[in-house]
Amino acid sequence: MKLNPFVKAGIGLTFALLWSCPTLAALTEDKNFGLEVKVTGQSEDDRDLGTQRGGDVNGIGLDVRPWIYGESGAWSAYAMGQAVASSDIIETDTLQQSDGDTTEQSSNNDRKTKKNYLALREFWVGYSGFTPYPGEILKLGRQRLRNNDGQWRDTNIEALNWTFDTTLLKANVGVAERFSEYRTDLKELSPEDKDRQHLYADAAYQWTPGHWVGLRGHHTHDDGKLDYPQPGVAADPLDKRQNGDLTWLGIEANSDAYNWRNTNTVNYWASVTGMQGDRSSVNALNADGTRPANAKRNQDVDGWATDLGVRLRLDPQWQVGAAYARASADYEQNGLQSNRSNFTGTQSRVHRFGEAFRGEMNNMQSMSLFGSWQLRDDYDASLVYHKFWRVDGNKPVGSNGIDAVQNNYDDVTGAVLSSASLPLVDGNKDLGQEMDLVVTKYFKKGLLPAALSQSIDEPSALVRFRGGVFKPGDAYGKQVDSYMHRAFVDVVWRF
């Protein structure tokens, strides 16, 4: 397999840094390296809600992740690779971008997900000598950025990130930009990631024991070159069609609710975020195939979103809770989110807006009810019910785990001439409802350096089932199937 220049540079830089220091090499040789092996079985039916042939997923995949880490004084370095082999195109990685296989039937294969691939997940160098606090570190390189609710950051990306983590104050400041996927199959970035810089900062203060209040900010500067449609030339799905500048500012408060080890009788979280900025978008060709009078349009955008939740501990093992989220019609997330968190109170992170539907905070409101169970560090389970609506019944919702289409067929042969995303029915706000179940059995703990807490997805070996069944609402119309499901069985073992 031919590696792109970014991958080669990342491999060379990482291992040169790791092994240039004899002390670091010795430490690594002694204890700070390992292998995480993950086997994932996936069953998925009707992601397209029955609007096209095929599209179902039933397969098993092997995901092997070797990693190496070392420290020398205030310096540290880390690298993690990845090799995936599977019987179908399945998701062995919860951070896998949802648009990974959207070009599967496109003439452009530069972003076509394959069954087998190699990747570099992380490679970074850290320095923790600016302050005497053990929770302070500056990292440079491709790294895992994650905040507790997963709604601002939860991804692997090239960044310069400074973290300050103490008992009373937690803060992050950084700049990030995606230059490559560092995968042998995904040769190009998604159009949204091309030439897009992220600047972010957040700080939270523990004003009384167990209760935090914080501020968060994020700015994206997107100045990528726009690709304008040309008459007679087929559109490329990887063409960049919009750019601009957007800024998010938010305030949050919580009772350490995302820390599954806390023993509070009542846990809560609350956040409110405002978004404002400007966007330039390419205009499509006219109906007759000619160029439009104006090649692009500029517009101001603004919106807001909130996420609220409360969780009650019935006894040391059982918890119940409710959550509500709402995002205005023009609000959108910054593109680095996974929306996965420990909001149910267990060690397992669960998708905030459905394991099957995978909604985003864009023209959507949701109500969730859940119950969870945790038996020491050995077992946990979460059962979640979601109900989803559109805020504006005449506008679309953000990308999610549904890929329903509207086909244009040839009257004679029945062949599909063109396919586009299924438009939602005007005036209908009901997106649907879902039931999720996540159950995990943990086997053994491993002692890892504190600096790896974000990089290693799971702290122990485990077997996990995670799945959801989604019933589409009236907004999808009457011609779609009545149910879709997505389910995974993960087996993770660390050596």
CSV table of C-alpha atoms in Angstrom, one decimal:
chain,number,residue,atom,x,y,z
A,1,MET,CA,0.0,0.0,0.0
A,2,LYS,CA,1.3,3.5,-0.8
A,3,LEU,CA,1.3,5.9,2.1
A,4,ASN,CA,0.6,9.6,1.4
A,5,PRO,CA,3.4,12.1,2.4
A,6,PHE,CA,1.5,13.2,5.5
A,7,VAL,CA,1.6,9.6,6.8
A,8,LYS,CA,5.2,9.1,6.0
A,9,ALA,CA,6.1,12.4,7.7
A,10,GLY,CA,4.1,11.5,10.7
A,11,ILE,CA,5.7,8.1,11.1
A,12,GLY,CA,9.2,9.5,10.6
A,13,LEU,CA,8.7,12.4,13.0
A,14,THR,CA,7.1,10.3,15.7
A,15,PHE,CA,9.7,7.5,15.9
A,16,ALA,CA,12.6,9.8,15.5
A,17,LEU,CA,11.4,11.8,18.5
A,18,LEU,CA,10.6,8.7,20.5
A,19,TRP,CA,14.0,7.0,20.0
A,20,SER,CA,16.3,9.9,19.9
A,21,CYS,CA,16.5,10.0,23.7
A,22,PRO,CA,18.1,6.9,25.3
A,23,THR,CA,16.2,7.4,28.6
A,24,LEU,CA,12.9,7.6,26.7
A,25,ALA,CA,13.7,4.5,24.7
A,26,ALA,CA,14.6,2.6,27.9
A,27,LEU,CA,11.3,3.6,29.6
A,28,THR,CA,9.4,2.6,26.6
A,29,GLU,CA,11.1,-0.7,26.3
A,30,ASP,CA,10.4,-1.3,30.0
A,31,LYS,CA,6.6,-0.7,30.2
A,32,ASN,CA,5.1,2.0,28.0
A,33,PHE,CA,4.1,0.2,24.9
A,34,GLY,CA,1.2,-2.1,24.1
A,35,LEU,CA,-1.3,-3.5,21.7
A,36,GLU,CA,-5.0,-2.9,21.8
A,37,VAL,CA,-7.0,-5.6,19.9
A,38,LYS,CA,-10.6,-4.9,19.0
A,39,VAL,CA,-13.0,-7.3,17.3
A,40,THR,CA,-16.3,-5.7,16.2
A,41,GLY,CA,-19.4,-7.3,14.8
A,42,GLN,CA,-21.9,-5.0,13.2
A,43,SER,CA,-25.5,-5.5,12.1
A,44,GLU,CA,-27.3,-2.7,10.3
A,45,ASP,CA,-30.5,-2.6,8.4
A,46,ASP,CA,-32.3,0.2,6.5
A,47,ARG,CA,-30.0,3.1,7.1
A,48,ASP,CA,-31.7,4.3,3.9
A,49,LEU,CA,-35.1,3.6,5.4
A,50,GLY,CA,-35.8,1.3,2.4
A,51,THR,CA,-35.4,3.9,-0.2
A,52,GLN,CA,-32.7,2.1,-2.2
A,53,ARG,CA,-31.4,-1.4,-2.9
A,54,GLY,CA,-28.7,-2.8,-0.6
A,55,GLY,CA,-27.0,-0.6,2.0
A,56,ASP,CA,-27.4,-3.2,4.8
A,57,VAL,CA,-24.3,-4.1,6.8
A,58,ASN,CA,-23.5,-7.5,8.4
A,59,GLY,CA,-19.9,-8.2,9.1
A,60,ILE,CA,-17.1,-8.6,11.5
A,61,GLY,CA,-13.8,-6.6,11.7
A,62,LEU,CA,-10.5,-6.9,13.4
A,63,ASP,CA,-8.9,-3.6,14.6
A,64,VAL,CA,-5.3,-3.8,15.9
A,65,ARG,CA,-3.8,-0.7,17.5
A,66,PRO,CA,-0.2,-0.8,18.6
A,67,TRP,CA,0.9,2.1,20.8
A,68,ILE,CA,4.1,3.4,22.3
A,69,TYR,CA,4.7,6.1,25.0
A,70,GLY,CA,7.6,7.4,26.9
A,71,GLU,CA,8.6,10.2,29.3
A,72,SER,CA,11.9,12.0,30.0
A,73,GLY,CA,11.7,14.7,32.6
A,74,ALA,CA,9.0,17.2,31.5
A,75,TRP,CA,9.0,15.7,27.9
A,76,SER,CA,6.7,12.9,26.7
A,77,ALA,CA,5.9,11.4,23.3
A,78,TYR,CA,3.2,9.0,22.1
A,79,ALA,CA,2.2,7.3,18.9
A,80,MET,CA,-0.6,4.9,18.0
A,81,GLY,CA,-1.1,3.1,14.7
A,82,GLN,CA,-4.1,1.1,13.4
A,83,ALA,CA,-4.6,-1.8,11.1
A,84,VAL,CA,-8.2,-2.8,10.2
A,85,ALA,CA,-9.4,-5.9,8.3
A,86,SER,CA,-13.1,-6.7,7.9
A,87,SER,CA,-15.6,-8.7,6.0
A,88,ASP,CA,-17.7,-5.6,5.2
A,89,ILE,CA,-17.4,-1.9,5.6
A,90,ILE,CA,-18.1,-1.7,9.3
A,91,GLU,CA,-17.3,0.8,12.0
A,92,THR,CA,-14.7,-0.5,14.4
A,93,ASP,CA,-14.0,3.1,15.6
A,94,THR,CA,-16.6,5.2,17.4
A,95,LEU,CA,-14.7,8.3,16.2
A,96,GLN,CA,-15.2,7.3,12.6
A,97,GLN,CA,-16.6,10.2,10.6
A,98,SER,CA,-20.2,9.6,9.6
A,99,ASP,CA,-19.5,10.8,6.0
A,100,GLY,CA,-16.8,8.2,5.6
A,101,ASP,CA,-18.7,6.2,2.9
A,102,THR,CA,-20.9,8.8,1.4
A,103,THR,CA,-19.0,8.6,-1.9
A,104,GLU,CA,-19.2,4.8,-2.1
A,105,GLN,CA,-21.3,5.0,-5.3
A,106,SER,CA,-19.5,8.1,-6.6
A,107,SER,CA,-17.1,8.4,-9.5
A,108,ASN,CA,-14.6,9.9,-7.0
A,109,ASN,CA,-13.0,7.2,-5.0
A,110,ASP,CA,-10.6,9.4,-3.0
A,111,ARG,CA,-12.9,9.2,0.0
A,112,LYS,CA,-14.3,5.7,-0.4
A,113,THR,CA,-14.1,3.7,2.8
A,114,LYS,CA,-12.6,0.3,2.3
A,115,LYS,CA,-12.8,-2.9,4.3
A,116,ASN,CA,-9.0,-3.0,5.0
A,117,TYR,CA,-6.8,-0.1,5.7
A,118,LEU,CA,-3.8,1.2,7.7
A,119,ALA,CA,-3.9,4.4,9.7
A,120,LEU,CA,-2.0,6.6,12.1
A,121,ARG,CA,-4.4,7.6,14.9
A,122,GLU,CA,-2.0,9.7,17.0
A,123,PHE,CA,1.5,11.0,17.1
A,124,TRP,CA,2.4,13.8,19.4
A,125,VAL,CA,5.1,15.3,21.6
A,126,GLY,CA,4.2,16.8,25.0
A,127,TYR,CA,5.9,19.2,27.4
A,128,SER,CA,4.6,19.6,31.0
A,129,GLY,CA,7.2,22.0,32.5
A,130,PHE,CA,5.4,25.3,32.4
A,131,THR,CA,3.8,24.9,35.8
A,132,PRO,CA,4.4,22.6,38.8
A,133,TYR,CA,0.9,21.1,38.5
A,134,PRO,CA,0.8,17.4,37.4
A,135,GLY,CA,-2.3,18.0,35.2
A,136,GLU,CA,-0.7,20.6,32.9
A,137,ILE,CA,0.7,19.6,29.5
A,138,LEU,CA,1.3,21.2,26.1
A,139,LYS,CA,1.0,18.7,23.2
A,140,LEU,CA,1.9,19.2,19.5
A,141,GLY,CA,0.9,16.7,16.9
A,142,ARG,CA,-2.1,14.6,15.9
A,143,GLN,CA,-3.9,13.9,19.2
A,144,ARG,CA,-7.2,13.1,20.8
A,145,LEU,CA,-9.2,16.2,21.7
A,146,ARG,CA,-12.2,15.5,23.9
A,147,ASN,CA,-14.4,17.4,26.3
A,148,ASN,CA,-16.8,15.7,28.7
A,149,ASP,CA,-20.0,16.0,26.8
A,150,GLY,CA,-18.5,15.3,23.4
A,151,GLN,CA,-20.5,18.1,21.8
A,152,TRP,CA,-17.6,20.5,21.2
A,153,ARG,CA,-14.6,18.2,20.7
A,154,ASP,CA,-14.1,14.4,20.4
A,155,THR,CA,-11.8,13.6,17.5
A,156,ASN,CA,-8.2,12.9,16.5
A,157,ILE,CA,-6.8,15.9,14.8
A,158,GLU,CA,-3.5,17.8,14.3
A,159,ALA,CA,-3.3,20.4,17.1
A,160,LEU,CA,-1.3,22.5,19.4
A,161,ASN,CA,-3.2,22.0,22.7
A,162,TRP,CA,-2.5,23.2,26.2
A,163,THR,CA,-4.4,21.5,29.1
A,164,PHE,CA,-4.5,22.6,32.7
A,165,ASP,CA,-6.3,20.2,35.0
A,166,THR,CA,-6.3,20.7,38.7
A,167,THR,CA,-8.8,20.1,41.6
A,168,LEU,CA,-10.4,23.5,41.3
A,169,LEU,CA,-9.7,24.7,37.8
A,170,LYS,CA,-9.7,22.9,34.4
A,171,ALA,CA,-8.8,24.7,31.2
A,172,ASN,CA,-7.9,24.0,27.5
A,173,VAL,CA,-6.5,26.4,24.9
A,174,GLY,CA,-5.6,25.3,21.4
A,175,VAL,CA,-5.5,25.6,17.6
A,176,ALA,CA,-6.2,22.7,15.3
A,177,GLU,CA,-6.5,21.9,11.6
A,178,ARG,CA,-7.0,18.6,9.8
A,179,PHE,CA,-4.4,18.1,7.0
A,180,SER,CA,-4.9,14.4,6.3
A,181,GLU,CA,-7.0,11.4,7.5
A,182,TYR,CA,-3.7,9.4,7.8
A,183,ARG,CA,-5.5,6.4,6.3
A,184,THR,CA,-4.6,4.4,3.3
A,185,ASP,CA,-8.1,4.4,2.0
A,186,LEU,CA,-9.3,8.0,2.6
A,187,LYS,CA,-6.9,10.0,0.3
A,188,GLU,CA,-8.8,13.3,0.6
A,189,LEU,CA,-10.4,15.3,3.3
A,190,SER,CA,-14.1,15.9,3.4
A,191,PRO,CA,-15.0,19.3,1.8
A,192,GLU,CA,-15.9,20.7,5.3
A,193,ASP,CA,-12.5,20.0,6.6
A,194,LYS,CA,-10.4,21.4,3.8
A,195,ASP,CA,-8.5,24.5,4.8
A,196,ARG,CA,-10.5,24.9,8.0
A,197,GLN,CA,-8.8,26.1,11.1
A,198,HIS,CA,-10.1,25.7,14.6
A,199,LEU,CA,-9.3,28.0,17.6
A,200,TYR,CA,-10.8,27.1,20.9
A,201,ALA,CA,-10.6,27.7,24.7
A,202,ASP,CA,-12.5,26.6,27.7
A,203,ALA,CA,-12.3,27.0,31.5
A,204,ALA,CA,-14.3,25.5,34.3
A,205,TYR,CA,-14.1,26.3,38.0
A,206,GLN,CA,-15.3,24.2,41.0
A,207,TRP,CA,-17.1,26.9,42.9
A,208,THR,CA,-18.2,24.4,45.6
A,209,PRO,CA,-17.3,20.7,46.1
A,210,GLY,CA,-18.6,18.7,43.2
A,211,HIS,CA,-20.2,21.6,41.3
A,212,TRP,CA,-18.6,23.2,38.3
A,213,VAL,CA,-19.3,26.3,36.2
A,214,GLY,CA,-17.5,27.1,33.0
A,215,LEU,CA,-17.1,29.1,29.8
A,216,ARG,CA,-16.4,27.7,26.3
A,217,GLY,CA,-15.4,29.3,23.0
A,218,HIS,CA,-14.7,28.0,19.6
A,219,HIS,CA,-13.9,29.8,16.3
A,220,THR,CA,-13.6,28.3,12.8
A,221,HIS,CA,-11.8,30.2,10.0
A,222,ASP,CA,-12.6,28.5,6.7
A,223,ASP,CA,-10.9,30.2,3.7
A,224,GLY,CA,-10.7,27.2,1.4
A,225,LYS,CA,-11.0,27.7,-2.4
A,226,LEU,CA,-14.5,27.2,-3.6
A,227,ASP,CA,-15.2,24.9,-6.5
A,228,TYR,CA,-17.8,26.4,-8.8
A,229,PRO,CA,-20.0,24.1,-11.0
A,230,GLN,CA,-19.3,24.1,-14.7
A,231,PRO,CA,-21.9,23.5,-17.5
A,232,GLY,CA,-21.6,20.0,-18.9
A,233,VAL,CA,-19.2,18.8,-16.2
A,234,ALA,CA,-20.4,16.3,-13.6
A,235,ALA,CA,-20.3,17.5,-10.0
A,236,ASP,CA,-17.6,16.0,-7.7
A,237,PRO,CA,-19.0,15.2,-4.2
A,238,LEU,CA,-15.6,16.3,-2.7
A,239,ASP,CA,-15.8,19.8,-4.2
A,240,LYS,CA,-15.7,22.5,-1.6
A,241,ARG,CA,-19.0,24.5,-1.9
A,242,GLN,CA,-18.9,26.8,1.2
A,243,ASN,CA,-16.6,28.5,3.6
A,244,GLY,CA,-16.7,31.3,6.1
A,245,ASP,CA,-16.1,32.3,9.7
A,246,LEU,CA,-18.2,31.0,12.7
A,247,THR,CA,-17.9,31.6,16.4
A,248,TRP,CA,-19.5,29.7,19.3
A,249,LEU,CA,-19.7,31.0,22.9
A,250,GLY,CA,-21.2,29.0,25.7
A,251,ILE,CA,-21.7,28.7,29.4
A,252,GLU,CA,-22.1,25.4,31.3
A,253,ALA,CA,-22.8,24.1,34.8
A,254,ASN,CA,-22.7,20.6,36.1
A,255,SER,CA,-22.3,18.5,39.2
A,256,ASP,CA,-19.4,16.5,37.8
A,257,ALA,CA,-22.2,14.5,36.1
A,258,TYR,CA,-20.0,13.0,33.4
A,259,ASN,CA,-17.7,11.4,36.0
A,260,TRP,CA,-19.1,7.9,36.3
A,261,ARG,CA,-17.3,7.4,39.6
A,262,ASN,CA,-19.1,10.2,41.5
A,263,THR,CA,-21.6,9.1,44.1
A,264,ASN,CA,-23.9,12.1,44.1
A,265,THR,CA,-27.6,11.4,44.8
A,266,VAL,CA,-28.6,14.0,42.2
A,267,ASN,CA,-26.5,14.9,39.2
A,268,TYR,CA,-27.2,17.6,36.7
A,269,TRP,CA,-25.8,19.3,33.6
A,270,ALA,CA,-26.9,22.5,31.8
A,271,SER,CA,-25.4,24.4,28.9
A,272,VAL,CA,-26.4,27.3,26.6
A,273,THR,CA,-24.4,28.1,23.5
A,274,GLY,CA,-24.8,30.9,20.9
A,275,MET,CA,-23.3,30.8,17.4
A,276,GLN,CA,-22.7,33.7,15.0
A,277,GLY,CA,-20.8,34.3,11.8
A,278,ASP,CA,-20.9,34.6,8.0
A,279,ARG,CA,-20.9,32.0,5.2
A,280,SER,CA,-20.2,32.1,1.5
A,281,SER,CA,-21.9,29.3,-0.5
A,282,VAL,CA,-21.6,28.3,-4.2
A,283,ASN,CA,-24.8,28.7,-6.2
A,284,ALA,CA,-25.9,25.7,-8.3
A,285,LEU,CA,-26.3,25.8,-12.1
A,286,ASN,CA,-29.6,27.0,-13.5
A,287,ALA,CA,-32.3,24.4,-14.4
A,288,ASP,CA,-31.2,24.6,-18.0
A,289,GLY,CA,-27.6,23.9,-17.1
A,290,THR,CA,-26.3,27.4,-17.5
A,291,ARG,CA,-24.3,29.4,-15.0
A,292,PRO,CA,-26.3,31.4,-12.5
A,293,ALA,CA,-26.1,35.2,-12.5
A,294,ASN,CA,-24.2,35.2,-9.2
A,295,ALA,CA,-21.6,32.5,-8.7
A,296,LYS,CA,-22.0,32.6,-4.9
A,297,ARG,CA,-24.1,34.0,-2.1
A,298,ASN,CA,-23.1,35.5,1.2
A,299,GLN,CA,-25.2,35.3,4.3
A,300,ASP,CA,-25.0,36.0,8.0
A,301,VAL,CA,-25.8,33.1,10.2
A,302,ASP,CA,-26.7,32.8,13.9
A,303,GLY,CA,-28.3,30.3,16.2
A,304,TRP,CA,-28.4,28.9,19.7
A,305,ALA,CA,-28.6,25.5,21.4
A,306,THR,CA,-29.1,24.2,24.9
A,307,ASP,CA,-28.6,20.8,26.6
A,308,LEU,CA,-30.2,20.0,30.0
A,309,GLY,CA,-30.2,16.9,32.1
A,310,VAL,CA,-30.8,15.5,35.5
A,311,ARG,CA,-29.9,12.0,36.9
A,312,LEU,CA,-31.1,10.5,40.2
A,313,ARG,CA,-29.2,7.8,42.0
A,314,LEU,CA,-31.7,5.3,43.5
A,315,ASP,CA,-29.1,3.2,45.2
A,316,PRO,CA,-25.3,2.5,44.7
A,317,GLN,CA,-26.1,0.5,41.5
A,318,TRP,CA,-29.2,2.1,39.9
A,319,GLN,CA,-29.8,5.5,38.4
A,320,VAL,CA,-32.6,7.1,36.3
A,321,GLY,CA,-32.7,10.4,34.5
A,322,ALA,CA,-34.1,12.7,31.8
A,323,ALA,CA,-32.5,15.0,29.3
A,324,TYR,CA,-33.6,17.7,26.9
A,325,ALA,CA,-31.8,19.4,24.0
A,326,ARG,CA,-32.8,22.0,21.5
A,327,ALA,CA,-30.9,23.7,18.7
A,328,SER,CA,-32.3,26.5,16.5
A,329,ALA,CA,-32.9,26.0,12.8
A,330,ASP,CA,-29.6,27.7,11.7
A,331,TYR,CA,-27.4,26.4,14.6
A,332,GLU,CA,-24.7,23.9,13.7
A,333,GLN,CA,-21.9,22.2,15.6
A,334,ASN,CA,-18.3,22.9,14.9
A,335,GLY,CA,-17.5,19.6,13.2
A,336,LEU,CA,-15.1,18.1,15.8
A,337,GLN,CA,-17.9,16.6,17.9
A,338,SER,CA,-18.9,12.9,18.5
A,339,ASN,CA,-21.8,13.6,20.8
A,340,ARG,CA,-20.8,10.6,22.9
A,341,SER,CA,-20.5,10.9,26.7
A,342,ASN,CA,-21.2,9.3,30.0
A,343,PHE,CA,-24.5,11.1,30.5
A,344,THR,CA,-26.2,7.9,31.7
A,345,GLY,CA,-23.8,7.7,34.7
A,346,THR,CA,-21.9,4.6,33.6
A,347,GLN,CA,-18.4,4.0,32.4
A,348,SER,CA,-19.7,3.3,28.8
A,349,ARG,CA,-20.0,6.4,26.6
A,350,VAL,CA,-23.4,6.5,24.9
A,351,HIS,CA,-24.5,8.6,21.9
A,352,ARG,CA,-26.5,11.6,23.2
A,353,PHE,CA,-28.9,11.5,20.2
A,354,GLY,CA,-29.3,7.8,19.5
A,355,GLU,CA,-27.0,5.0,18.6
A,356,ALA,CA,-29.0,4.5,15.4
A,357,PHE,CA,-30.3,8.0,14.5
A,358,ARG,CA,-27.1,9.8,15.6
A,359,GLY,CA,-28.7,13.2,15.5
A,360,GLU,CA,-26.8,16.5,15.6
A,361,MET,CA,-27.7,19.8,17.2
A,362,ASN,CA,-29.1,21.5,14.1
A,363,ASN,CA,-32.8,22.3,13.8
A,364,MET,CA,-33.6,19.5,16.2
A,365,GLN,CA,-35.0,19.1,19.7
A,366,SER,CA,-34.9,15.8,21.6
A,367,MET,CA,-36.3,14.4,24.9
A,368,SER,CA,-34.6,11.4,26.4
A,369,LEU,CA,-35.4,9.2,29.4
A,370,PHE,CA,-32.9,6.7,30.6
A,371,GLY,CA,-32.0,4.2,33.3
A,372,SER,CA,-28.6,2.8,34.1
A,373,TRP,CA,-27.0,0.1,36.2
A,374,GLN,CA,-23.4,-0.2,37.4
A,375,LEU,CA,-22.0,-3.1,39.4
A,376,ARG,CA,-18.6,-2.1,40.7
A,377,ASP,CA,-16.0,-1.9,37.9
A,378,ASP,CA,-17.3,-5.2,36.4
A,379,TYR,CA,-20.6,-4.5,34.6
A,380,ASP,CA,-22.7,-1.6,33.4
A,381,ALA,CA,-25.8,-1.2,31.3
A,382,SER,CA,-27.9,1.8,30.0
A,383,LEU,CA,-31.4,1.8,28.5
A,384,VAL,CA,-32.3,5.0,26.7
A,385,TYR,CA,-35.5,6.2,25.0
A,386,HIS,CA,-35.3,9.2,22.6
A,387,LYS,CA,-37.9,11.3,20.9
A,388,PHE,CA,-36.8,13.7,18.1
A,389,TRP,CA,-38.5,16.7,16.4
A,390,ARG,CA,-37.6,19.4,14.0
A,391,VAL,CA,-37.6,22.9,15.4
A,392,ASP,CA,-38.5,24.5,12.0
A,393,GLY,CA,-40.8,22.1,10.1
A,394,ASN,CA,-39.7,23.6,6.7
A,395,LYS,CA,-36.0,23.3,7.1
A,396,PRO,CA,-33.7,20.2,7.0
A,397,VAL,CA,-31.7,18.7,9.9
A,398,GLY,CA,-28.0,18.1,10.2
A,399,SER,CA,-26.2,15.0,9.0
A,400,ASN,CA,-26.9,11.9,11.0
A,401,GLY,CA,-27.0,8.1,10.9
A,402,ILE,CA,-29.9,8.2,8.4
A,403,ASP,CA,-29.2,8.2,4.6
A,404,ALA,CA,-32.6,8.1,3.0
A,405,VAL,CA,-32.6,9.0,-0.7
A,406,GLN,CA,-35.0,10.1,-3.4
A,407,ASN,CA,-34.3,8.3,-6.7
A,408,ASN,CA,-35.1,9.3,-10.3
A,409,TYR,CA,-35.7,6.1,-12.4
A,410,ASP,CA,-35.6,5.5,-16.1
A,411,ASP,CA,-39.2,4.8,-17.3
A,412,VAL,CA,-38.1,2.0,-19.6
A,413,THR,CA,-35.3,0.1,-17.9
A,414,GLY,CA,-36.0,1.1,-14.3
A,415,ALA,CA,-32.4,2.1,-13.8
A,416,VAL,CA,-31.6,4.8,-11.3
A,417,LEU,CA,-30.7,8.0,-13.2
A,418,SER,CA,-30.0,10.2,-10.2
A,419,SER,CA,-30.2,10.0,-6.5
A,420,ALA,CA,-30.5,12.8,-3.9
A,421,SER,CA,-31.1,13.1,-0.2
A,422,LEU,CA,-34.8,12.5,0.7
A,423,PRO,CA,-36.4,15.8,1.4
A,424,LEU,CA,-38.3,16.0,4.7
A,425,VAL,CA,-42.1,16.6,4.4
A,426,ASP,CA,-42.8,20.3,4.8
A,427,GLY,CA,-44.7,21.2,7.9
A,428,ASN,CA,-44.1,17.8,9.7
A,429,LYS,CA,-41.7,18.1,12.6
A,430,ASP,CA,-41.8,14.5,13.9
A,431,LEU,CA,-38.5,13.0,13.1
A,432,GLY,CA,-39.1,9.8,15.0
A,433,GLN,CA,-38.2,7.9,18.2
A,434,GLU,CA,-35.6,5.4,19.3
A,435,MET,CA,-34.7,2.9,21.9
A,436,ASP,CA,-31.0,2.2,22.8
A,437,LEU,CA,-29.3,-0.5,24.9
A,438,VAL,CA,-25.7,-0.5,25.9
A,439,VAL,CA,-24.4,-3.4,28.0
A,440,THR,CA,-20.7,-4.0,29.0
A,441,LYS,CA,-18.7,-6.6,30.8
A,442,TYR,CA,-15.2,-5.5,32.0
A,443,PHE,CA,-12.5,-8.0,32.6
A,444,LYS,CA,-9.3,-6.4,33.9
A,445,LYS,CA,-7.7,-3.1,34.5
A,446,GLY,CA,-4.4,-2.0,33.2
A,447,LEU,CA,-2.1,0.7,34.7
A,448,LEU,CA,-1.5,3.4,32.1
A,449,PRO,CA,0.4,6.7,32.3
A,450,ALA,CA,-2.0,9.5,33.2
A,451,ALA,CA,-1.1,11.3,29.9
A,452,LEU,CA,-2.8,8.5,28.0
A,453,SER,CA,-6.2,8.9,29.6
A,454,GLN,CA,-7.6,10.6,26.4
A,455,SER,CA,-5.7,8.5,23.9
A,456,ILE,CA,-6.8,5.0,25.0
A,457,ASP,CA,-10.5,4.6,24.2
A,458,GLU,CA,-11.2,2.0,26.9
A,459,PRO,CA,-9.5,1.6,30.3
A,460,SER,CA,-9.8,-2.2,30.4
A,461,ALA,CA,-10.6,-5.3,28.4
A,462,LEU,CA,-14.3,-5.7,27.7
A,463,VAL,CA,-17.2,-7.2,25.8
A,464,ARG,CA,-19.9,-4.6,24.9
A,465,PHE,CA,-23.2,-4.6,23.1
A,466,ARG,CA,-24.4,-1.3,21.8
A,467,GLY,CA,-27.4,-0.8,19.6
A,468,GLY,CA,-30.5,1.2,18.8
A,469,VAL,CA,-33.8,0.7,17.0
A,470,PHE,CA,-35.1,3.9,15.2
A,471,LYS,CA,-38.7,4.4,14.1
A,472,PRO,CA,-39.0,7.3,11.6
A,473,GLY,CA,-41.7,9.9,12.1
A,474,ASP,CA,-44.0,11.7,9.7
A,475,ALA,CA,-41.3,14.1,8.6
A,476,TYR,CA,-39.8,11.3,6.5
A,477,GLY,CA,-43.1,10.6,4.7
A,478,LYS,CA,-45.2,7.5,4.3
A,479,GLN,CA,-43.0,5.6,1.7
A,480,VAL,CA,-40.1,4.7,4.1
A,481,ASP,CA,-39.7,1.5,6.1
A,482,SER,CA,-41.1,1.5,9.6
A,483,TYR,CA,-37.9,0.7,11.5
A,484,MET,CA,-34.1,0.7,11.1
A,485,HIS,CA,-31.5,-0.6,13.5
A,486,ARG,CA,-27.8,-0.4,14.1
A,487,ALA,CA,-26.1,-2.8,16.5
A,488,PHE,CA,-22.5,-3.6,17.5
A,489,VAL,CA,-20.7,-6.2,19.6
A,490,ASP,CA,-17.3,-5.1,20.6
A,491,VAL,CA,-14.6,-7.3,22.2
A,492,VAL,CA,-11.6,-5.3,23.3
A,493,TRP,CA,-8.4,-6.8,24.8
A,494,ARG,CA,-5.2,-5.0,25.7
A,495,PHE,CA,-1.7,-6.5,25.7
